[in-house]
Short mmCIF file of C-alpha atoms and ligand atoms in Angstrom, two decimals:
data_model
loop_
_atom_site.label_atom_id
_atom_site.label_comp_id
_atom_site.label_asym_id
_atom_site.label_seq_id
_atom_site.Cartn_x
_atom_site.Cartn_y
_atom_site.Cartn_z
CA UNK O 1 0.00 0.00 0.00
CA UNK O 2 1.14 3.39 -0.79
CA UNK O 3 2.15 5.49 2.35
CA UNK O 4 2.03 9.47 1.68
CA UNK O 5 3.92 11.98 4.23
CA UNK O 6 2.14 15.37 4.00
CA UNK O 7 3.25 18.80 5.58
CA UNK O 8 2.13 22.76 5.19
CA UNK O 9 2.78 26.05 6.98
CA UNK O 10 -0.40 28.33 7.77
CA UNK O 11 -0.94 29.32 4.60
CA UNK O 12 -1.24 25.83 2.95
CA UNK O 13 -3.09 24.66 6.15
CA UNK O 14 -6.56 24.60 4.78
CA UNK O 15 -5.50 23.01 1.31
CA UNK O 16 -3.67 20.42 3.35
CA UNK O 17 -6.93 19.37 4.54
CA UNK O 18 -8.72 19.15 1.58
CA UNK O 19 -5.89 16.73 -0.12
CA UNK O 20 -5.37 14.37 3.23
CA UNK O 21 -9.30 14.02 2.74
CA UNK O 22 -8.72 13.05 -1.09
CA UNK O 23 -6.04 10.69 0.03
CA UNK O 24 -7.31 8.78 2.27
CA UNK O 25 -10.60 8.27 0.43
CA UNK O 26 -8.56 6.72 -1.85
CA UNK O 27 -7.05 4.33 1.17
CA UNK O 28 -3.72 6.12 1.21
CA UNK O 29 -1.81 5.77 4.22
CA UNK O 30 -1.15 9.53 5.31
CA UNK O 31 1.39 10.48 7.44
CA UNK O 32 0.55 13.81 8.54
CA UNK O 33 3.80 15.99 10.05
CA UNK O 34 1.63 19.36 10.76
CA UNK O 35 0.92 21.95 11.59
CA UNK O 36 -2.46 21.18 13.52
CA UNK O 37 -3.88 24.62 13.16
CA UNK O 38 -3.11 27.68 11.31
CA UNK O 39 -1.31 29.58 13.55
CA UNK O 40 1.97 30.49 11.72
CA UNK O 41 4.94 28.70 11.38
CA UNK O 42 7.93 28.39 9.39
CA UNK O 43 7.96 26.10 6.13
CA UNK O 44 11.22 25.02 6.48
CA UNK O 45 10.38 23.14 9.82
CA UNK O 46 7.52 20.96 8.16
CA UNK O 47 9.35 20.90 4.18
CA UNK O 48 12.33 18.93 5.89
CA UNK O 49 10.44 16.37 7.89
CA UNK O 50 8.82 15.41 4.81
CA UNK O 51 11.23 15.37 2.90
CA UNK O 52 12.94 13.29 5.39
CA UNK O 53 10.51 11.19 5.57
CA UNK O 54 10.80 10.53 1.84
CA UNK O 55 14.43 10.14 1.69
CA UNK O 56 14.40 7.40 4.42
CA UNK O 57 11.66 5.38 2.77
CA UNK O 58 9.21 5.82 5.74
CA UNK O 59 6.52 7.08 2.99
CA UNK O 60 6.82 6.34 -0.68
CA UNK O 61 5.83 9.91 -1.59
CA UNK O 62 5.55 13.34 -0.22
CA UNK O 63 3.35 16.52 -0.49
CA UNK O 64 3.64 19.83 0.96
CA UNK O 65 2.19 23.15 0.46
CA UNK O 66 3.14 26.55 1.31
CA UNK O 67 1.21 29.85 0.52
CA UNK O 68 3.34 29.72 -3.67
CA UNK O 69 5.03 26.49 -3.47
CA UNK O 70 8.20 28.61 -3.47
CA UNK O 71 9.79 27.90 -0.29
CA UNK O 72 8.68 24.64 -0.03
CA UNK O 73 10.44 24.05 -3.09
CA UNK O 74 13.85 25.44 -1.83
CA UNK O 75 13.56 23.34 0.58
CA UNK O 76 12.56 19.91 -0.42
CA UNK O 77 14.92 20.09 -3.32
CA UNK O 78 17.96 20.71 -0.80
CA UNK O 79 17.67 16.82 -0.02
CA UNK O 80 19.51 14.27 -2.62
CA UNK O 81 17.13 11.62 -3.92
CA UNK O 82 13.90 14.33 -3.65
CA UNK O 83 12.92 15.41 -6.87
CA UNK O 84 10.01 18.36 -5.67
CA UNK O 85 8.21 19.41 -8.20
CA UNK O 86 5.68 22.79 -7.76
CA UNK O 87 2.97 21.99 -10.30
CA UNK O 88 -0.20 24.55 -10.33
CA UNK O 89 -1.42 22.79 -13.51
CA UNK O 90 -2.54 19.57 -14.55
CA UNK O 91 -0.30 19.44 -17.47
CA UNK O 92 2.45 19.74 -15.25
CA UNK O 93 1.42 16.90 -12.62
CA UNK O 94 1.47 14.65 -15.59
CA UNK O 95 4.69 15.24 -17.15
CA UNK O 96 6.66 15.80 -13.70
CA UNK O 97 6.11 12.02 -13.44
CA UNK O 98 6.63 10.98 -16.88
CA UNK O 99 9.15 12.76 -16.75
CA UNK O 100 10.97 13.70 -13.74
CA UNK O 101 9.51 10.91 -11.89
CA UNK O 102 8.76 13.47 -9.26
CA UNK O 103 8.48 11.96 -5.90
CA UNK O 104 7.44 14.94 -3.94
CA UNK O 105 4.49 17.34 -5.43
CA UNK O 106 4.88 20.99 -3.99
CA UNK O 107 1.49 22.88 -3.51
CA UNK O 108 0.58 26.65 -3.76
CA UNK O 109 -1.93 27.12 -1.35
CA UNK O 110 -2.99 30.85 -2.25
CA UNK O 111 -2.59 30.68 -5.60
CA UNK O 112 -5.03 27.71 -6.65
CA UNK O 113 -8.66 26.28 -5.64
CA UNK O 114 -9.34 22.90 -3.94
CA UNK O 115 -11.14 21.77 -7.43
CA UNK O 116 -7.73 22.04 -9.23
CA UNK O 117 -5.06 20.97 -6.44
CA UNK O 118 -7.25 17.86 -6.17
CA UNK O 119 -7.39 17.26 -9.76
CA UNK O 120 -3.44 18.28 -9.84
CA UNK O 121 -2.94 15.44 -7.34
CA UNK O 122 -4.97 12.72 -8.84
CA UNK O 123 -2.99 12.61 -11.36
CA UNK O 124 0.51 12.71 -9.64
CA UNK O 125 -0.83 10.07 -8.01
CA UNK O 126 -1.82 8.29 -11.12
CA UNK O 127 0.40 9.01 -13.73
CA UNK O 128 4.02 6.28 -14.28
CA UNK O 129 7.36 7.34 -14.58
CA UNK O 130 8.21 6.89 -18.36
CA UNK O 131 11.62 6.05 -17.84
CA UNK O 132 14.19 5.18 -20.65
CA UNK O 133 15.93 8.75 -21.76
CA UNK O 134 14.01 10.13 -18.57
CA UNK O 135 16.15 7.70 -16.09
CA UNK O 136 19.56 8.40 -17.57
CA UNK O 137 18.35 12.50 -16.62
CA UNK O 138 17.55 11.75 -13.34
CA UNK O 139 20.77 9.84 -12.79
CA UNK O 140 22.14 13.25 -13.89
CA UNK O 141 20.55 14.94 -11.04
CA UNK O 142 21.44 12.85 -8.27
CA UNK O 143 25.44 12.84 -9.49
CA UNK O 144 25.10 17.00 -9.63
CA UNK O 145 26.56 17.07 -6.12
CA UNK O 146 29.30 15.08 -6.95
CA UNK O 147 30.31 16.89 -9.70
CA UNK O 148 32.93 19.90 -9.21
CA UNK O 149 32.20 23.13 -10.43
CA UNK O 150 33.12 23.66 -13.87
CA UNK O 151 33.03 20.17 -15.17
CA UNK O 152 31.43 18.38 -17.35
C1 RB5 B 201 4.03 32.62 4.33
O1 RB5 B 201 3.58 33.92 4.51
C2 RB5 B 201 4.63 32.46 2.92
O2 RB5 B 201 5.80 33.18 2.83
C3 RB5 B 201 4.87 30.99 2.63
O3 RB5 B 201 3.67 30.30 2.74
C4 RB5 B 201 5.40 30.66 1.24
O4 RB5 B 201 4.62 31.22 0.26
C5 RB5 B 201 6.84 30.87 1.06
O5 RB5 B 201 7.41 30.65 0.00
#
């Protein structure tokens, strides 16, 4: 069964809601690392737990959501082996799996309705990971680290 971390800050609290809901009427596992309310907080403090949570396997997949996506994408994509991807169009959900095989979808909370960020994530959810040229890419990504400055 497919387990699902899930994280906001006050501004992607309410949206938060709204997808947990989706997920687990589709009999998602959901781990759920906050906030509880909407009092503010930081995104940095709830991006790295699930992101975290990812990159030790504990969930298969992660969302989080932040008032533009912005920050949450900073941070996410700081981790090797995350690749976040801040989709505010169904277009986008689709090929960031086919072809990034994203593994983290990054939500803008105040910048789209619950009818489209549920439709966005239906179809992360559902859409494969072409892979062939696409794998040999992501490889890319993961050895950017390792690669000094100036090289090829
Ligand atoms: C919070 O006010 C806002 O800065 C945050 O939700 C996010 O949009 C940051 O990128």
């Amino acid at each position: 069964m497919i387990k699902i971390s899930i994280g906001s800050d006050h501004a992607g609290f309410e949206l938060k809601k709204i997808i947990e809901a989706l997920l687990i009427k589709r009999n998602i596992e959901v781990i759920d690392f906050g906030p509880r309310d909407s009092d503010s907080v930081d995104y940095p403090d709830f991006g790295q737990m699930v992101a975290q949570s990812v990159v030790s396997k504990e969930s298969n997949r992660g969302i989080v959501i932040c008032g533009t996506g912005l920050g949450m994408s900073i941070v996410v994509n700081r981790f090797p082996g995350i690749r976040g991807t801040l989709c505010s169009d169904v277009l986008s959900a689709k090929m960031s799996r086919q072809h990034n095989d994203s593994n983290l979808l990054v939500l803008a909370g105040r910048m789209i309705g619950s009818t489209l960020a549920n439709e966005i994530v239906q179809t992360w959810l559902d859409t494969p990971f072409e892979g062939g040229r696409h794998q040999r890419r992501i490889d890319k990504i993961e050895n950017v680290h390792k690669t000094k400055q100036g090289e090829k």
